[in-house]
Short mmCIF file of C-alpha atoms (C1' of nucleotides) in Angstrom, two decimals:
data_model
loop_
_atom_site.label_atom_id
_atom_site.label_comp_id
_atom_site.label_asym_id
_atom_site.label_seq_id
_atom_site.Cartn_x
_atom_site.Cartn_y
_atom_site.Cartn_z
CA MET Z 1 104.16 132.76 133.47
CA HIS Z 2 107.09 132.50 135.56
CA SER Z 3 105.95 129.21 137.01
CA GLU Z 4 106.55 125.39 135.00
CA PRO Z 5 106.07 122.07 135.83
CA ASP Z 6 109.12 120.44 137.53
CA VAL Z 7 110.01 118.34 134.63
CA ALA Z 8 113.72 119.89 134.49
CA ALA Z 9 114.95 117.13 136.26
CA SER Z 10 114.53 114.86 133.48
CA ARG Z 11 116.21 117.59 131.21
CA PRO Z 12 119.89 117.59 129.92
CA VAL Z 13 120.21 121.37 129.37
CA ALA Z 14 119.18 122.33 132.98
CA ARG Z 15 116.21 125.11 133.35
CA ARG Z 16 118.05 128.36 133.11
CA GLY Z 17 115.86 130.28 134.86
CA ARG Z 18 116.35 133.46 132.23
CA GLU Z 19 113.48 133.95 129.49
CA SER Z 20 113.98 134.88 126.09
CA GLU Z 21 117.60 133.39 125.90
CA THR Z 22 118.58 135.11 122.63
CA SER Z 23 122.19 133.15 122.55
CA LYS Z 24 123.36 129.97 122.24
CA SER Z 25 121.23 127.95 120.29
CA ALA Z 26 119.10 127.61 122.39
CA LEU Z 27 117.54 129.25 119.29
CA THR Z 28 117.19 125.61 118.48
CA ARG Z 29 115.17 125.05 121.17
CA GLU Z 30 113.39 127.82 119.71
CA ARG Z 31 113.03 126.57 116.26
CA ILE Z 32 111.90 123.40 117.16
CA LEU Z 33 109.15 124.92 119.07
CA ASN Z 34 107.84 126.57 116.19
CA ALA Z 35 107.94 124.00 114.32
CA ALA Z 36 106.29 121.62 116.78
CA ALA Z 37 103.58 124.68 116.29
CA ILE Z 38 102.86 123.86 112.36
CA VAL Z 39 102.74 120.34 112.84
CA LEU Z 40 100.50 120.38 115.86
CA ASN Z 41 98.12 123.41 114.08
CA ARG Z 42 98.22 121.41 111.11
CA ASN Z 43 98.17 117.02 111.87
CA GLY Z 44 96.86 117.62 115.19
CA TYR Z 45 97.87 116.34 119.03
CA ALA Z 46 97.96 112.65 117.87
CA GLY Z 47 99.25 113.02 114.42
CA THR Z 48 102.29 115.45 115.39
CA ARG Z 49 105.61 114.03 114.63
CA LEU Z 50 108.56 114.10 115.63
CA SER Z 51 110.03 113.62 112.31
CA ASP Z 52 107.62 115.77 110.64
CA ILE Z 53 109.09 118.61 113.17
CA ALA Z 54 112.38 117.41 113.09
CA ALA Z 55 111.43 117.88 108.95
CA ILE Z 56 110.99 121.98 109.76
CA ALA Z 57 113.65 122.10 112.34
CA GLU Z 58 115.78 121.46 110.31
CA LEU Z 59 117.78 119.27 112.36
CA GLN Z 60 117.44 114.97 112.67
CA ALA Z 61 114.83 113.68 115.06
CA PRO Z 62 116.86 112.14 118.18
CA ALA Z 63 118.49 116.24 118.08
CA ILE Z 64 114.92 117.29 120.05
CA TYR Z 65 115.43 115.34 122.53
CA TYR Z 66 118.14 117.00 123.80
CA HIS Z 67 116.21 119.89 123.73
CA PHE Z 68 112.77 118.32 125.39
CA ALA Z 69 112.50 115.50 127.56
CA SER Z 70 109.86 113.91 125.86
CA ARG Z 71 107.21 114.30 122.78
CA ASP Z 72 104.71 115.53 125.26
CA GLU Z 73 106.88 118.07 127.16
CA LEU Z 74 106.85 119.54 123.25
CA ILE Z 75 103.39 119.69 122.82
CA GLN Z 76 102.95 120.67 126.30
CA GLU Z 77 104.96 123.69 125.74
CA VAL Z 78 103.67 124.91 122.28
CA VAL Z 79 99.99 124.70 123.62
CA GLN Z 80 100.99 126.59 126.91
CA VAL Z 81 102.78 129.09 124.83
CA GLY Z 82 100.24 129.46 122.59
CA LEU Z 83 97.31 129.95 125.49
CA ARG Z 84 99.18 132.88 127.29
CA ARG Z 85 100.65 134.78 124.26
CA THR Z 86 96.45 134.44 123.33
CA MET Z 87 95.77 136.09 126.94
CA ASN Z 88 98.83 138.05 126.94
CA HIS Z 89 97.89 140.06 123.72
CA VAL Z 90 94.26 140.75 124.88
CA ARG Z 91 94.99 141.77 127.98
CA LYS Z 92 97.58 144.35 126.55
CA SER Z 93 95.33 145.44 123.67
CA LEU Z 94 92.28 145.71 127.06
CA ASP Z 95 95.38 147.78 129.06
CA ALA Z 96 95.55 150.26 125.75
CA LEU Z 97 92.54 150.98 125.81
CA GLY Z 98 92.63 152.25 129.26
CA PRO Z 99 90.38 153.08 132.11
CA GLY Z 100 87.52 154.55 130.63
CA ALA Z 101 86.66 152.51 127.78
CA ARG Z 102 82.57 151.63 128.28
CA PRO Z 103 82.00 147.76 128.40
CA MET Z 104 81.35 147.36 124.72
CA GLU Z 105 84.60 149.38 123.51
CA ARG Z 106 86.44 146.64 125.38
CA ILE Z 107 84.30 143.33 124.36
CA LEU Z 108 84.98 144.48 121.01
CA THR Z 109 88.69 144.89 121.81
CA ALA Z 110 88.64 141.67 122.73
CA VAL Z 111 86.99 140.26 119.95
CA GLY Z 112 89.85 141.85 117.17
CA ALA Z 113 92.51 140.74 119.45
CA HIS Z 114 91.69 137.47 119.83
CA LEU Z 115 91.25 137.16 115.84
CA GLU Z 116 94.32 138.70 115.46
CA ILE Z 117 96.59 136.63 117.43
CA VAL Z 118 94.34 133.29 116.55
CA LEU Z 119 94.98 134.45 112.34
CA ARG Z 120 98.02 136.33 112.15
CA GLU Z 121 100.05 136.98 115.21
CA SER Z 122 101.21 132.84 116.47
CA GLU Z 123 100.41 129.99 114.81
CA PHE Z 124 100.80 128.75 118.22
CA ALA Z 125 97.52 130.30 119.78
CA ALA Z 126 95.76 128.92 116.72
CA ALA Z 127 97.44 125.01 117.84
CA ALA Z 128 96.15 125.20 121.50
CA ILE Z 129 92.88 126.35 120.74
CA ARG Z 130 92.13 124.09 117.97
CA ASN Z 131 94.15 120.94 120.24
CA ALA Z 132 92.25 121.88 123.38
CA ALA Z 133 89.90 118.92 123.23
CA GLN Z 134 92.30 116.46 121.92
CA LEU Z 135 95.21 116.52 124.46
CA PRO Z 136 95.93 113.99 126.81
CA PRO Z 137 94.56 114.50 130.06
CA ALA Z 138 98.06 115.28 131.65
CA ILE Z 139 98.85 118.08 129.49
CA ARG Z 140 94.89 119.14 129.62
CA ASP Z 141 95.84 119.63 133.58
CA VAL Z 142 98.61 121.32 133.30
CA GLN Z 143 96.48 123.63 130.53
CA LEU Z 144 93.24 123.77 132.54
CA LEU Z 145 94.67 127.11 134.60
CA ASP Z 146 95.39 129.03 131.92
CA GLN Z 147 92.29 128.18 129.86
CA ARG Z 148 90.37 129.35 133.60
CA ARG Z 149 92.19 132.65 133.53
CA TYR Z 150 91.02 133.51 130.22
CA GLY Z 151 87.90 132.35 130.53
CA ALA Z 152 87.35 134.44 133.84
CA LEU Z 153 88.61 137.46 131.99
CA TRP Z 154 85.85 136.87 129.03
CA ARG Z 155 83.09 136.44 131.83
CA THR Z 156 84.48 139.77 133.19
CA LEU Z 157 84.11 141.44 130.05
CA VAL Z 158 80.55 140.07 129.66
CA THR Z 159 79.40 140.47 132.90
CA GLU Z 160 80.06 143.98 132.74
CA GLY Z 161 78.64 144.59 129.89
CA ILE Z 162 75.19 143.44 131.19
CA ALA Z 163 76.12 145.30 134.37
CA GLU Z 164 75.88 148.54 132.19
CA GLY Z 165 73.45 147.48 130.14
CA GLU Z 166 75.17 147.53 127.34
CA VAL Z 167 75.13 143.89 126.41
CA SER Z 168 71.08 142.30 127.08
CA GLY Z 169 70.45 140.82 129.41
CA ASP Z 170 68.15 138.36 128.00
CA LEU Z 171 71.17 136.38 126.91
CA ASP Z 172 72.61 133.58 128.89
CA PRO Z 173 75.56 135.36 129.62
CA TRP Z 174 77.51 131.38 129.24
CA ALA Z 175 76.22 131.06 125.85
CA ALA Z 176 76.67 134.08 124.42
CA ARG Z 177 80.37 134.12 125.62
CA MET Z 178 80.98 130.73 124.71
CA LEU Z 179 79.27 131.18 121.66
CA VAL Z 180 81.02 134.00 120.95
CA ILE Z 181 84.56 132.81 121.57
CA GLY Z 182 83.57 130.22 119.60
CA ALA Z 183 83.03 131.70 116.28
CA LEU Z 184 87.09 133.16 116.82
CA ASN Z 185 88.06 130.21 117.57
CA TRP Z 186 86.46 128.05 114.54
CA ALA Z 187 88.52 131.10 112.29
CA PRO Z 188 91.63 129.43 111.51
CA GLU Z 189 89.00 126.66 109.41
CA TRP Z 190 88.30 129.13 106.39
CA TRP Z 191 90.11 132.47 106.94
CA ARG Z 192 92.74 132.57 104.12
CA GLU Z 193 94.05 135.66 103.23
CA GLU Z 194 93.89 135.33 99.37
CA ARG Z 195 89.92 136.20 100.56
CA GLY Z 196 90.63 139.01 102.19
CA THR Z 197 92.02 141.14 104.88
CA LEU Z 198 91.79 140.23 107.99
CA GLU Z 199 90.51 143.92 108.73
CA ASP Z 200 87.53 143.32 106.96
CA ILE Z 201 86.98 139.94 109.20
CA VAL Z 202 87.82 141.69 112.55
CA HIS Z 203 85.65 145.10 110.90
CA THR Z 204 82.76 141.92 110.56
CA ALA Z 205 82.93 140.57 113.76
CA ARG Z 206 83.05 143.72 115.61
CA LEU Z 207 79.85 144.38 113.97
CA LEU Z 208 78.28 141.30 114.27
CA VAL Z 209 79.26 140.76 118.08
CA ARG Z 210 77.81 144.35 118.79
CA GLN Z 211 75.23 143.76 117.63
CA GLY Z 212 74.29 140.69 118.53
CA LEU Z 213 75.04 141.12 122.26
CA SER Z 214 73.07 144.95 122.57
CA PRO Z 215 69.88 145.40 124.46
CA GLY Z 216 67.55 144.70 122.00
CA MET Y 1 97.73 103.59 102.75
CA HIS Y 2 97.57 105.16 99.17
CA SER Y 3 97.26 102.61 96.85
CA GLU Y 4 93.57 100.98 96.06
CA PRO Y 5 94.49 99.03 92.91
CA ASP Y 6 92.03 96.20 93.95
CA VAL Y 7 89.57 97.32 96.83
CA ALA Y 8 86.72 95.81 95.89
CA ALA Y 9 88.46 91.97 95.47
CA SER Y 10 89.70 92.12 98.91
CA ARG Y 11 85.82 92.59 100.44
CA PRO Y 12 83.82 89.40 100.84
CA VAL Y 13 80.60 91.38 100.66
CA ALA Y 14 80.04 93.05 97.31
CA ARG Y 15 78.51 96.41 97.60
CA ARG Y 16 74.86 96.63 97.60
CA GLY Y 17 73.76 99.75 96.75
CA ARG Y 18 70.70 99.40 99.22
CA GLU Y 19 70.27 101.65 101.66
CA SER Y 20 69.69 100.56 105.35
CA GLU Y 21 69.60 96.73 105.28
CA THR Y 22 67.64 96.44 108.43
CA SER Y 23 68.01 92.92 107.75
CA LYS Y 24 71.54 90.74 108.05
CA SER Y 25 74.62 91.46 110.40
CA ALA Y 26 75.04 94.91 108.41
CA LEU Y 27 73.89 95.67 111.85
CA THR Y 28 77.70 95.22 112.32
CA ARG Y 29 78.34 97.23 110.06
CA GLU Y 30 76.18 99.98 111.42
CA ARG Y 31 78.30 98.72 114.59
CA ILE Y 32 81.17 99.97 113.28
CA LEU Y 33 80.27 103.22 112.19
CA ASN Y 34 79.82 103.95 115.54
CA ALA Y 35 82.27 104.12 117.08
CA ALA Y 36 84.15 104.82 114.76
CA ALA Y 37 82.28 107.87 114.41
CA ILE Y 38 82.19 108.18 118.53
CA VAL Y 39 86.42 107.81 118.54
CA LEU Y 40 86.63 110.35 115.45
CA ASN Y 41 85.05 112.94 117.57
CA ARG Y 42 87.44 112.34 120.85
CA ASN Y 43 90.96 111.78 119.63
CA GLY Y 44 90.71 113.04 115.68
CA TYR Y 45 91.75 111.68 112.42
CA ALA Y 46 94.91 110.63 113.05
CA GLY Y 47 94.02 109.39 116.55
CA THR Y 48 91.45 107.21 115.18
CA ARG Y 49 92.75 103.90 116.52
CA LEU Y 50 91.03 100.90 114.76
CA SER Y 51 91.63 99.25 117.99
CA ASP Y 52 89.54 101.71 119.42
CA ILE Y 53 86.66 101.31 117.54
CA ALA Y 54 86.70 97.80 117.86
CA ALA Y 55 86.43 97.74 121.35
CA ILE Y 56 83.51 100.04 121.97
CA ALA Y 57 82.20 98.23 118.51
CA GLU Y 58 82.79 95.00 120.55
CA LEU Y 59 84.34 92.99 118.43
CA GLN Y 60 88.39 93.02 117.25
CA ALA Y 61 90.21 95.00 115.43
CA PRO Y 62 91.15 92.64 112.20
CA ALA Y 63 87.15 92.25 111.95
CA ILE Y 64 86.41 95.67 110.70
CA TYR Y 65 87.88 94.52 107.35
CA TYR Y 66 85.14 92.08 106.81
CA HIS Y 67 83.18 95.56 106.47
CA PHE Y 68 85.22 98.62 105.46
CA ALA Y 69 87.84 97.48 103.17
CA SER Y 70 90.79 99.66 105.29
CA ARG Y 71 90.65 102.22 107.75
CA ASP Y 72 90.49 105.71 105.97
CA GLU Y 73 87.08 104.30 104.22
CA LEU Y 74 85.72 103.91 107.21
CA ILE Y 75 86.32 106.92 108.52
CA GLN Y 76 85.37 108.42 105.21
CA GLU Y 77 82.47 107.19 105.48
CA VAL Y 78 81.97 108.56 108.74
CA VAL Y 79 82.20 112.03 108.12
CA GLN Y 80 80.04 111.59 104.27
CA VAL Y 81 77.56 110.46 106.59
CA GLY Y 82 77.55 113.13 109.09
CA LEU Y 83 78.12 116.03 106.25
CA ARG Y 84 74.74 114.56 105.22
CA ARG Y 85 73.03 113.92 107.88
CA THR Y 86 73.58 117.55 108.75
CA MET Y 87 72.70 119.16 105.53
CA ASN Y 88 68.98 116.51 105.37
CA HIS Y 89 68.85 117.55 109.17
CA VAL Y 90 68.59 122.14 107.68
CA ARG Y 91 66.90 121.04 104.90
CA LYS Y 92 63.83 119.32 106.47
CA SER Y 93 64.31 121.52 108.43
CA LEU Y 94 63.74 124.33 106.67
CA ASP Y 95 61.19 122.59 104.32
CA ALA Y 96 58.99 122.77 107.32
CA LEU Y 97 58.97 126.05 107.74
CA GLY Y 98 56.68 126.33 104.50
CA PRO Y 99 57.83 128.99 101.22
CA GLY Y 100 55.98 131.92 103.40
CA ALA Y 101 58.53 132.13 106.00
CA ARG Y 102 60.79 135.83 106.11
CA PRO Y 103 64.17 134.68 105.44
CA MET Y 104 65.76 135.72 108.65
CA GLU Y 105 63.27 132.94 110.21
CA ARG Y 106 64.33 130.56 107.53
CA ILE Y 107 68.39 131.83 109.13
CA LEU Y 108 67.17 131.42 112.46
CA THR Y 109 65.72 128.26 111.94
CA ALA Y 110 68.88 126.76 110.19
CA VAL Y 111 70.61 127.63 113.14
CA GLY Y 112 69.10 125.86 115.60
CA ALA Y 113 69.01 122.90 112.57
CA HIS Y 114 72.73 122.67 113.17
CA LEU Y 115 73.12 123.09 116.31
CA GLU Y 116 70.98 120.24 116.93
CA ILE Y 117 72.12 117.97 115.13
CA VAL Y 118 76.03 119.13 115.81
CA LEU Y 119 75.21 118.70 119.39
CA ARG Y 120 71.98 115.88 120.15
CA GLU Y 121 71.61 113.80 117.19
CA SER Y 122 74.79 113.02 115.61
CA GLU Y 123 78.22 112.24 116.56
CA PHE Y 124 78.39 111.94 113.20
CA ALA Y 125 77.87 115.34 112.01
CA ALA Y 126 80.38 117.07 115.01
CA ALA Y 127 83.06 114.32 113.53
CA ALA Y 128 82.63 115.29 110.31
CA ILE Y 129 82.80 119.23 111.27
CA ARG Y 130 85.56 119.09 113.73
CA ASN Y 131 87.61 117.03 111.61
CA ALA Y 132 87.42 117.91 108.54
CA ALA Y 133 90.26 120.60 107.81
CA GLN Y 134 92.72 117.88 109.50
CA LEU Y 135 91.86 115.18 107.00
CA PRO Y 136 94.33 113.72 104.36
CA PRO Y 137 93.69 114.84 100.82
CA ALA Y 138 92.41 111.52 99.56
CA ILE Y 139 89.17 111.59 101.66
CA ARG Y 140 88.64 115.75 102.04
CA ASP Y 141 88.74 115.60 98.20
CA VAL Y 142 85.44 113.62 98.53
CA GLN Y 143 84.06 115.67 101.45
CA LEU Y 144 84.55 118.47 98.99
CA LEU Y 145 81.60 118.61 96.82
CA ASP Y 146 79.16 117.85 99.97
CA GLN Y 147 80.80 120.81 102.29
CA ARG Y 148 79.60 123.24 99.20
CA ARG Y 149 76.64 122.15 98.79
CA TYR Y 150 76.14 122.43 102.40
CA GLY Y 151 77.91 126.46 102.07
CA ALA Y 152 76.20 127.12 99.32
CA LEU Y 153 73.26 127.16 100.89
CA TRP Y 154 74.02 129.07 104.07
CA ARG Y 155 75.33 131.75 101.11
CA THR Y 156 71.80 131.55 99.70
CA LEU Y 157 70.18 132.61 102.62
CA VAL Y 158 72.27 134.97 103.57
CA THR Y 159 71.77 136.00 100.13
CA GLU Y 160 67.95 136.24 100.69
CA GLY Y 161 67.76 138.07 104.07
CA ILE Y 162 70.22 140.80 102.63
CA ALA Y 163 68.40 140.93 98.93
CA GLU Y 164 65.00 142.08 101.53
CA GLY Y 165 67.22 143.88 103.88
CA GLU Y 166 66.19 141.30 106.76
CA VAL Y 167 70.25 141.08 106.85
CA SER Y 168 72.73 143.69 107.17
CA GLY Y 169 74.95 144.76 103.70
CA ASP Y 170 77.27 146.57 105.79
CA LEU Y 171 78.67 142.88 106.76
CA ASP Y 172 81.26 141.33 104.26
CA PRO Y 173 78.24 137.92 103.83
CA TRP Y 174 80.87 135.36 103.59
CA ALA Y 175 82.69 136.31 106.53
CA ALA Y 176 79.39 136.86 108.52
CA ARG Y 177 77.84 132.89 106.86
CA MET Y 178 81.96 131.76 108.46
CA LEU Y 179 81.51 133.38 111.85
CA VAL Y 180 77.78 132.32 111.91
CA ILE Y 181 78.73 128.83 110.94
CA GLY Y 182 81.80 128.76 113.35
CA ALA Y 183 80.09 129.80 116.70
CA LEU Y 184 77.78 126.73 116.08
CA ASN Y 185 80.79 124.51 114.60
CA TRP Y 186 82.61 124.82 117.67
CA ALA Y 187 79.83 124.46 120.20
CA PRO Y 188 80.62 120.42 120.76
CA GLU Y 189 83.61 121.78 122.49
CA TRP Y 190 82.08 123.43 125.50
CA TRP Y 191 78.75 122.72 125.60
CA ARG Y 192 77.47 119.70 127.81
CA GLU Y 193 73.88 118.45 128.68
CA GLU Y 194 75.06 119.42 132.24
CA ARG Y 195 75.37 122.83 132.05
CA GLY Y 196 71.96 123.79 130.47
CA THR Y 197 69.36 122.51 127.88
CA LEU Y 198 70.05 122.32 124.61
CA GLU Y 199 67.01 124.32 124.26
CA ASP Y 200 68.83 127.60 125.67
CA ILE Y 201 71.62 127.67 124.07
CA VAL Y 202 69.68 127.26 120.62
CA HIS Y 203 67.39 130.93 122.03
CA THR Y 204 70.46 132.13 122.81
CA ALA Y 205 72.56 131.41 119.63
CA ARG Y 206 68.83 132.98 117.79
CA LEU Y 207 69.35 136.17 119.45
CA LEU Y 208 72.54 136.81 119.38
CA VAL Y 209 72.43 135.59 114.80
CA ARG Y 210 69.61 137.95 114.45
CA GLN Y 211 70.18 140.99 116.03
CA GLY Y 212 74.13 140.18 114.86
CA LEU Y 213 72.39 140.14 111.41
CA SER Y 214 69.94 142.34 111.59
CA PRO Y 215 70.67 146.24 110.13
CA GLY Y 216 71.47 148.61 112.15
"C1'" DC K 1 147.29 122.53 118.72
"C1'" DC K 2 144.92 120.06 122.07
"C1'" DT K 3 141.24 118.55 124.91
"C1'" DA K 4 136.50 119.51 126.97
"C1'" DC K 5 132.18 120.21 126.54
"C1'" DG K 6 128.19 121.32 123.98
"C1'" DA K 7 125.03 119.73 120.63
"C1'" DT K 8 124.09 116.77 116.79
"C1'" DC K 9 124.36 112.55 114.49
"C1'" DT K 10 123.60 106.64 113.21
"C1'" DA K 11 122.50 103.16 114.17
"C1'" DA K 12 119.53 100.22 116.66
"C1'" DT K 13 115.14 99.08 120.25
"C1'" DC K 14 110.40 98.53 121.70
"C1'" DT K 15 105.51 99.30 120.96
"C1'" DT K 16 101.77 99.85 118.46
"C1'" DC K 17 99.13 99.40 114.64
"C1'" DG K 18 97.15 98.78 109.83
"C1'" DT K 19 96.32 94.64 107.29
"C1'" DA K 20 96.58 89.88 105.18
"C1'" DA K 21 95.71 85.27 105.64
"C1'" DG K 22 93.38 81.69 106.73
"C1'" DA K 23 91.60 78.96 110.61
"C1'" DA K 24 86.87 78.81 113.27
"C1'" DA K 25 82.14 79.07 113.72
"C1'" DA K 26 77.53 79.47 112.79
"C1'" DA K 27 73.83 78.76 109.62
"C1'" DG K 28 70.93 77.04 106.81
"C1'" DG K 29 70.26 74.42 102.93
"C1'" DA K 30 70.15 69.64 99.78
"C1'" DT D 1 74.68 64.19 108.10
"C1'" DC D 2 77.57 66.92 104.84
"C1'" DC D 3 78.47 70.71 102.07
"C1'" DT D 4 78.58 75.43 101.67
"C1'" DT D 5 78.10 80.02 102.72
"C1'" DT D 6 78.01 83.75 105.61
"C1'" DT D 7 80.50 85.90 109.35
"C1'" DT D 8 83.54 86.83 112.95
"C1'" DC D 9 87.92 85.36 115.16
"C1'" DT D 10 93.78 84.19 115.40
"C1'" DT D 11 97.86 84.74 114.17
"C1'" DA D 12 101.22 87.13 111.83
"C1'" DC D 13 103.74 90.62 109.65
"C1'" DG D 14 106.03 94.52 107.74
"C1'" DA D 15 105.93 99.15 108.64
"C1'" DA D 16 106.18 103.39 111.11
"C1'" DG D 17 107.40 106.30 114.82
"C1'" DA D 18 109.04 107.06 119.84
"C1'" DT D 19 113.13 106.92 122.14
"C1'" DT D 20 117.72 105.50 123.86
"C1'" DA D 21 122.52 104.73 122.95
"C1'" DG D 22 126.72 105.96 121.97
"C1'" DA D 23 130.03 107.72 118.31
"C1'" DT D 24 131.04 112.48 115.68
"C1'" DC D 25 131.40 117.32 115.02
"C1'" DG D 26 132.77 121.62 115.26
"C1'" DT D 27 133.97 125.56 118.44
"C1'" DA D 28 135.92 127.46 122.67
"C1'" DG D 29 139.64 127.48 126.42
"C1'" DG D 30 144.20 126.29 128.42
#
DNA sequence: CCTACGATCTAATCTTCGTAAGAAAAAGGA
DNA sequence: TCCTTTTTCTTACGAAGATTAGATCGTAGG
């Protein structure tokens, strides 16, 4: 996650290589980014107005241009952060399992991690996932690489499951994977904290996926 | 925008209650509606421009106003048609089963029907489903009734399944239902005809759902 | 204090879009 | 042919929104 597109030239504030710049008013940058994630999540790509972002970030719209070269660059960064956080969270959860874990256990871990980040951890993740299809080509192309990476992660999980006989070979692996991920990705559309704890959802999702994928 | 004091007055063509006006140039109206579904599906609510719709429908943007009172009314109709077609198609498929069908068979039928309409039958259905969350309140409120109806249909299916012991009681019925519907609703994001027949997807989805919902 | 710079604001520009109003064209009687 | 009704186009306005330019404010360093 160190390579950034070469937009640096057009940005007033030069890219300082450090990550997580805690000091300064790069905090403002963070505020804008957060606000953008919220708006993007709520209104979609075309409905994301700089004025709305500015209102949430508590500044005037033009001030955004001090931190980002353009609206699209801002949105692109939101989406990128979202996808990367998702992948990192799922990866970390899998790593925590250790190497001895069975394939199905790994799949169920990924299911839980994906739900967690999409529903609770990160507005970014939800924004990135839900708007992927509506982004303009320029942004989508940049995303594609990360998206492929994440897809590959899941493909591996399923493949190993099949290899070890814990996932049914009757299923089309591709369709099965997409359907499962789809069920998780759709969750932000309906889940509200009021209607049940996240843990309950995760529990049900795991049950569903475990039985759904298992060989008859 | 929001004020709608005298919408009817500004519309030359009076509301004729009849459905499916085959004759006349209410065909134009149909063309516009179809075009709107396509654009809405691709670009989301905020990204749906009248000029794009007009381009696809092969007329000038202002001409749309002869057939619809406003942009929002057009979109609202697309979404309404979409949801209703979905519900009708699923209902019809269920009715075709006859009264003797087991609950699980009914659920799997609904799964297939929902996928069919979302992926093949109707651009309207996909547009309605995928944009539900981003619609402005005015439109969403009108939708709510139909949406509730459709939700109730599925709730009944699951409830009967549990009652007859064909669906696991360990699952949170609400979460399980939403996860299943979510998996289906997400399908338009990834499915392309090139990558496999619709029948294959339906087959995998049914397998997944049947095993997923069955009691351990 | 004063100065320089980082950060943000205000005001202005340019574009895109929804929408209004009326003209034109097509279709059809009388 | 002329009038009427239906249907579509043309032109124009006005609002919204992204972006730019220049002014302003606060603060750290001299």
